[in-house]
Amino acid sequence: MYVEVEPGVRLHVSRVGEQGAPVVFIHGAFVGNQMAWLLTTAAAVGATHRAFTYDLRAHGLSDKARVGHAVPNQVTDLGKVLDASHISEPCVLVGHSFGALIALAFAVATPARCAGLVLVDPPLPPTDPEAVTRFLAQPLDAIASALPLGMAGATESGSSGRRARKLLQSLQFLASETDLPAAVRGFDVPDEVLRTLAVPVDVVVGDGSPCRVAGERLRDVVPGARLHVLAGGHFLPLEQPAALTAIVQEALDRLYRLRGAAGPEQSHG
């Protein structure tokens, strides 16, 4: 389905599973789209939960938008996705990279709507802007090498060429026509705010990722945060889908059990 978040900007939302507590997956920026989750972890989670994925503005099948990429705007977008998906109860947010920043900011702004967070390789803290710039400038061939692992199921019936062109067009649009690079580089949540976060947090990082330091920072600052380290780099949803899915499922069992919401719930919407 499509959710209009502002005039002329619709986000594409998918759902897997009809029963159980809600889980919302948020992909990373630039080369990311909801397929990275929909073909891997969200598909597995949908067997026991209502799993939702969506394309950020200007990504995937969502409408192109030159503005509105800053995290506060993305938080507003996420709230509208939850409302349109009839998710009224607290839900677990699973975010990768820039999506982890969106999930974290949403939990800070509206903790009552969050049952917990699973933050997968959140970006480097902007306290080191040069490091963030280096991360954003990583060679695209490193990114492209991971894409076939998660996109294989989406390139059937000779559609791979069309999808590749669409991906390249999206990359060109995001790099040249949007404020997304500045949005990624300019976001931060102060430690004093993180120390007051009352939402359970699991952080998953790659042992070879430049973002590992951000995960360690969250573990040290957020009360009760758990850190999981997997072999791999930044693109764990595609590099380590099985291991990441196991961590997410364990976290969901624990988080919803803590809230007294274990077991199937009646479907909403």
Tab-separated table of C-alpha atoms in Angstrom:
chain	number	residue	atom	x	y	z
A	1	MET	CA	0.000	0.000	0.000
A	2	TYR	CA	0.967	3.641	-0.276
A	3	VAL	CA	0.867	6.161	2.567
A	4	GLU	CA	0.783	9.865	1.749
A	5	VAL	CA	3.035	11.639	4.247
A	6	GLU	CA	2.695	15.062	2.637
A	7	PRO	CA	1.111	16.359	-0.564
A	8	GLY	CA	2.776	14.642	-3.501
A	9	VAL	CA	4.932	12.305	-1.394
A	10	ARG	CA	3.761	8.718	-0.886
A	11	LEU	CA	5.722	5.967	0.839
A	12	HIS	CA	5.404	2.344	-0.243
A	13	VAL	CA	4.575	0.023	2.686
A	14	SER	CA	4.526	-3.788	2.748
A	15	ARG	CA	3.299	-6.239	5.353
A	16	VAL	CA	4.142	-9.859	6.091
A	17	GLY	CA	2.067	-11.811	8.609
A	18	GLU	CA	-1.479	-11.421	9.893
A	19	GLN	CA	-1.094	-12.259	13.583
A	20	GLY	CA	1.156	-11.306	16.447
A	21	ALA	CA	2.739	-8.182	17.824
A	22	PRO	CA	3.891	-5.515	15.336
A	23	VAL	CA	7.476	-5.105	14.142
A	24	VAL	CA	8.536	-2.310	11.786
A	25	PHE	CA	11.720	-2.579	9.711
A	26	ILE	CA	13.504	0.566	8.481
A	27	HIS	CA	16.171	0.292	5.787
A	28	GLY	CA	19.334	2.327	5.290
A	29	ALA	CA	19.861	5.267	2.974
A	30	PHE	CA	21.228	5.640	-0.566
A	31	VAL	CA	21.390	2.051	-1.899
A	32	GLY	CA	18.868	0.753	0.604
A	33	ASN	CA	15.214	-0.096	0.152
A	34	GLN	CA	12.731	-2.302	1.950
A	35	MET	CA	13.696	-5.379	-0.097
A	36	ALA	CA	16.822	-5.780	2.045
A	37	TRP	CA	14.451	-6.614	4.930
A	38	LEU	CA	11.501	-8.028	3.007
A	39	LEU	CA	13.531	-10.831	1.421
A	40	THR	CA	15.346	-11.773	4.628
A	41	THR	CA	14.553	-11.019	8.275
A	42	ALA	CA	11.068	-9.555	7.809
A	43	ALA	CA	9.968	-12.651	5.883
A	44	ALA	CA	11.013	-14.885	8.781
A	45	VAL	CA	9.582	-12.614	11.470
A	46	GLY	CA	6.267	-12.486	9.607
A	47	ALA	CA	5.652	-16.129	10.526
A	48	THR	CA	4.956	-15.098	14.136
A	49	HIS	CA	4.458	-11.325	14.036
A	50	ARG	CA	2.951	-8.597	11.900
A	51	ALA	CA	6.086	-7.411	10.098
A	52	PHE	CA	6.003	-4.097	8.237
A	53	THR	CA	8.607	-2.668	5.881
A	54	TYR	CA	8.558	0.572	3.929
A	55	ASP	CA	10.660	2.560	1.485
A	56	LEU	CA	11.961	5.879	2.757
A	57	ARG	CA	11.107	8.906	0.638
A	58	ALA	CA	13.035	8.878	-2.670
A	59	HIS	CA	13.946	5.201	-2.165
A	60	GLY	CA	12.543	2.055	-3.725
A	61	LEU	CA	8.934	2.440	-4.845
A	62	SER	CA	8.271	5.551	-2.760
A	63	ASP	CA	7.878	8.919	-4.443
A	64	LYS	CA	10.919	11.051	-5.121
A	65	ALA	CA	11.315	14.026	-2.802
A	66	ARG	CA	14.090	16.591	-2.912
A	67	VAL	CA	13.533	17.756	0.669
A	68	GLY	CA	12.359	16.283	3.953
A	69	HIS	CA	15.220	13.834	4.457
A	70	ALA	CA	16.359	15.169	7.831
A	71	VAL	CA	15.758	12.812	10.724
A	72	PRO	CA	12.922	14.860	12.310
A	73	ASN	CA	11.017	14.642	9.014
A	74	GLN	CA	11.717	10.907	8.807
A	75	VAL	CA	10.370	10.502	12.349
A	76	THR	CA	7.148	12.211	11.275
A	77	ASP	CA	6.977	9.948	8.209
A	78	LEU	CA	7.369	6.870	10.412
A	79	GLY	CA	4.550	7.997	12.678
A	80	LYS	CA	2.259	8.335	9.659
A	81	VAL	CA	3.267	4.861	8.455
A	82	LEU	CA	2.333	3.426	11.863
A	83	ASP	CA	-1.005	5.246	11.856
A	84	ALA	CA	-1.892	4.126	8.327
A	85	SER	CA	-0.895	0.548	9.213
A	86	HIS	CA	-3.238	0.628	12.236
A	87	ILE	CA	-0.383	0.080	14.684
A	88	SER	CA	-1.764	1.665	17.827
A	89	GLU	CA	0.083	-0.444	20.391
A	90	PRO	CA	3.813	-0.102	21.155
A	91	CYS	CA	5.904	-1.855	18.511
A	92	VAL	CA	9.495	-2.953	18.072
A	93	LEU	CA	11.492	-0.948	15.533
A	94	VAL	CA	14.339	-2.639	13.650
A	95	GLY	CA	16.528	-0.155	11.798
A	96	HIS	CA	19.684	-0.527	9.726
A	97	SER	CA	22.210	2.286	9.254
A	98	PHE	CA	20.287	5.547	8.655
A	99	GLY	CA	17.155	3.576	9.518
A	100	ALA	CA	18.654	2.921	12.954
A	101	LEU	CA	18.991	6.678	13.470
A	102	ILE	CA	15.336	7.129	12.520
A	103	ALA	CA	14.277	4.384	14.943
A	104	LEU	CA	16.377	5.853	17.750
A	105	ALA	CA	15.055	9.373	17.189
A	106	PHE	CA	11.474	8.075	17.053
A	107	ALA	CA	11.958	6.291	20.397
A	108	VAL	CA	13.388	9.459	21.953
A	109	ALA	CA	10.484	11.548	20.641
A	110	THR	CA	7.644	9.073	21.290
A	111	PRO	CA	8.785	6.355	23.728
A	112	ALA	CA	5.195	5.299	24.435
A	113	ARG	CA	4.919	3.946	20.877
A	114	CYS	CA	8.046	1.768	21.146
A	115	ALA	CA	8.277	-1.654	22.755
A	116	GLY	CA	11.985	-1.815	21.957
A	117	LEU	CA	14.689	-1.091	19.405
A	118	VAL	CA	17.021	-3.299	17.392
A	119	LEU	CA	19.641	-0.983	15.879
A	120	VAL	CA	21.745	-2.633	13.178
A	121	ASP	CA	25.106	-0.978	12.538
A	122	PRO	CA	24.033	2.585	13.343
A	123	PRO	CA	26.268	5.188	11.649
A	124	LEU	CA	29.319	6.707	13.234
A	125	PRO	CA	28.604	9.403	15.824
A	126	PRO	CA	28.929	12.849	14.253
A	127	THR	CA	31.374	13.854	16.975
A	128	ASP	CA	33.932	12.841	14.328
A	129	PRO	CA	32.645	14.568	11.160
A	130	GLU	CA	35.681	13.527	9.111
A	131	ALA	CA	34.978	9.876	9.902
A	132	VAL	CA	31.363	10.318	8.848
A	133	THR	CA	32.487	11.890	5.571
A	134	ARG	CA	34.833	8.965	4.927
A	135	PHE	CA	32.015	6.519	5.649
A	136	LEU	CA	29.637	8.255	3.246
A	137	ALA	CA	32.344	8.230	0.575
A	138	GLN	CA	33.003	4.475	0.703
A	139	PRO	CA	33.451	3.036	-2.794
A	140	LEU	CA	30.164	1.953	-4.331
A	141	ASP	CA	31.723	-1.285	-5.528
A	142	ALA	CA	31.872	-2.441	-1.902
A	143	ILE	CA	28.158	-1.725	-1.597
A	144	ALA	CA	27.344	-3.323	-4.932
A	145	SER	CA	29.155	-6.512	-3.960
A	146	ALA	CA	26.648	-7.070	-1.155
A	147	LEU	CA	23.510	-6.300	-3.138
A	148	PRO	CA	23.185	-9.631	-5.016
A	149	LEU	CA	23.035	-11.484	-1.698
A	150	GLY	CA	19.752	-9.849	-0.822
A	151	MET	CA	18.362	-8.906	-4.210
A	152	ALA	CA	18.593	-12.284	-5.957
A	153	GLY	CA	14.947	-13.052	-5.321
A	154	ALA	CA	13.890	-9.746	-6.840
A	155	THR	CA	15.663	-10.167	-10.171
A	156	GLU	CA	13.537	-12.811	-11.843
A	157	SER	CA	12.055	-12.946	-15.354
A	158	GLY	CA	14.675	-10.733	-16.932
A	159	SER	CA	13.880	-7.832	-14.642
A	160	SER	CA	17.414	-7.405	-13.311
A	161	GLY	CA	18.391	-4.884	-15.976
A	162	ARG	CA	15.357	-2.705	-15.281
A	163	ARG	CA	15.936	-2.901	-11.552
A	164	ALA	CA	19.604	-2.050	-11.966
A	165	ARG	CA	18.696	1.026	-14.008
A	166	LYS	CA	16.141	2.059	-11.388
A	167	LEU	CA	18.740	1.645	-8.643
A	168	LEU	CA	21.273	3.762	-10.512
A	169	GLN	CA	18.644	6.419	-11.204
A	170	SER	CA	17.727	6.480	-7.524
A	171	LEU	CA	21.376	6.801	-6.531
A	172	GLN	CA	21.861	9.675	-8.956
A	173	PHE	CA	18.743	11.441	-7.664
A	174	LEU	CA	19.673	10.960	-4.005
A	175	ALA	CA	23.241	12.147	-4.519
A	176	SER	CA	22.513	15.169	-6.680
A	177	GLU	CA	18.967	16.323	-5.923
A	178	THR	CA	18.409	15.801	-2.190
A	179	ASP	CA	19.669	16.947	1.188
A	180	LEU	CA	20.136	13.348	2.368
A	181	PRO	CA	23.955	13.434	2.756
A	182	ALA	CA	23.651	16.442	5.049
A	183	ALA	CA	20.836	14.738	6.958
A	184	VAL	CA	22.997	11.684	7.678
A	185	ARG	CA	26.027	13.779	8.568
A	186	GLY	CA	24.173	16.252	10.758
A	187	PHE	CA	22.190	13.992	13.101
A	188	ASP	CA	23.068	13.262	16.695
A	189	VAL	CA	21.402	12.404	19.992
A	190	PRO	CA	23.352	13.776	22.990
A	191	ASP	CA	24.579	11.299	25.570
A	192	GLU	CA	22.495	12.962	28.279
A	193	VAL	CA	19.368	12.136	26.258
A	194	LEU	CA	20.484	8.571	25.566
A	195	ARG	CA	21.036	8.017	29.302
A	196	THR	CA	17.350	8.731	29.935
A	197	LEU	CA	16.038	6.442	27.183
A	198	ALA	CA	13.503	4.117	28.779
A	199	VAL	CA	13.117	1.844	25.742
A	200	PRO	CA	15.011	-1.501	25.653
A	201	VAL	CA	17.774	-1.418	23.044
A	202	ASP	CA	19.665	-4.165	21.209
A	203	VAL	CA	22.571	-3.055	19.013
A	204	VAL	CA	24.056	-5.288	16.294
A	205	VAL	CA	27.344	-4.359	14.611
A	206	GLY	CA	29.778	-5.935	12.181
A	207	ASP	CA	33.213	-6.668	13.570
A	208	GLY	CA	34.755	-5.044	10.504
A	209	SER	CA	32.343	-2.136	10.187
A	210	PRO	CA	33.447	1.495	10.574
A	211	CYS	CA	30.224	1.960	12.551
A	212	ARG	CA	31.229	-0.449	15.310
A	213	VAL	CA	32.327	2.472	17.512
A	214	ALA	CA	28.768	3.853	17.387
A	215	GLY	CA	27.384	0.566	18.666
A	216	GLU	CA	29.892	0.510	21.492
A	217	ARG	CA	28.937	4.075	22.384
A	218	LEU	CA	25.263	3.106	22.603
A	219	ARG	CA	26.066	0.063	24.738
A	220	ASP	CA	28.021	2.235	27.152
A	221	VAL	CA	25.498	5.075	27.348
A	222	VAL	CA	21.986	3.612	27.014
A	223	PRO	CA	20.860	1.889	30.235
A	224	GLY	CA	20.682	-1.877	29.763
A	225	ALA	CA	21.617	-1.804	26.068
A	226	ARG	CA	22.853	-5.116	24.650
A	227	LEU	CA	25.613	-5.288	22.035
A	228	HIS	CA	25.853	-8.145	19.519
A	229	VAL	CA	28.888	-8.420	17.225
A	230	LEU	CA	28.664	-10.400	13.981
A	231	ALA	CA	31.389	-11.212	11.500
A	232	GLY	CA	31.040	-8.788	8.633
A	233	GLY	CA	30.861	-5.168	7.619
A	234	HIS	CA	28.160	-2.523	7.482
A	235	PHE	CA	25.558	-4.338	5.362
A	236	LEU	CA	24.606	-7.054	7.843
A	237	PRO	CA	21.020	-7.576	6.579
A	238	LEU	CA	22.583	-8.809	3.331
A	239	GLU	CA	25.897	-10.196	4.600
A	240	GLN	CA	24.573	-12.150	7.603
A	241	PRO	CA	20.807	-12.562	7.128
A	242	ALA	CA	20.472	-15.818	9.098
A	243	ALA	CA	22.545	-14.692	12.073
A	244	LEU	CA	20.853	-11.303	12.159
A	245	THR	CA	17.406	-12.885	11.929
A	246	ALA	CA	18.206	-15.105	14.921
A	247	ILE	CA	19.232	-12.060	16.969
A	248	VAL	CA	16.116	-10.135	15.968
A	249	GLN	CA	13.803	-13.051	16.789
A	250	GLU	CA	15.427	-13.555	20.198
A	251	ALA	CA	15.121	-9.843	20.903
A	252	LEU	CA	11.451	-9.838	19.887
A	253	ASP	CA	10.674	-12.773	22.167
A	254	ARG	CA	12.414	-11.048	25.066
A	255	LEU	CA	11.048	-7.549	24.459
A	256	TYR	CA	7.426	-8.573	24.051
A	257	ARG	CA	7.689	-10.977	26.978
A	258	LEU	CA	8.895	-8.052	29.103
A	259	ARG	CA	5.808	-6.107	28.066
A	260	GLY	CA	3.518	-9.035	28.803
A	261	ALA	CA	2.733	-9.315	25.092
A	262	ALA	CA	4.174	-12.718	24.324
A	263	GLY	CA	2.191	-14.945	22.006
A	264	PRO	CA	-0.159	-14.183	19.119
A	265	GLU	CA	-2.319	-11.098	19.291
A	266	GLN	CA	-5.435	-10.326	17.357
A	267	SER	CA	-4.689	-8.838	13.967
A	268	HIS	CA	-5.072	-5.051	13.686
A	269	GLY	CA	-6.144	-3.710	10.323
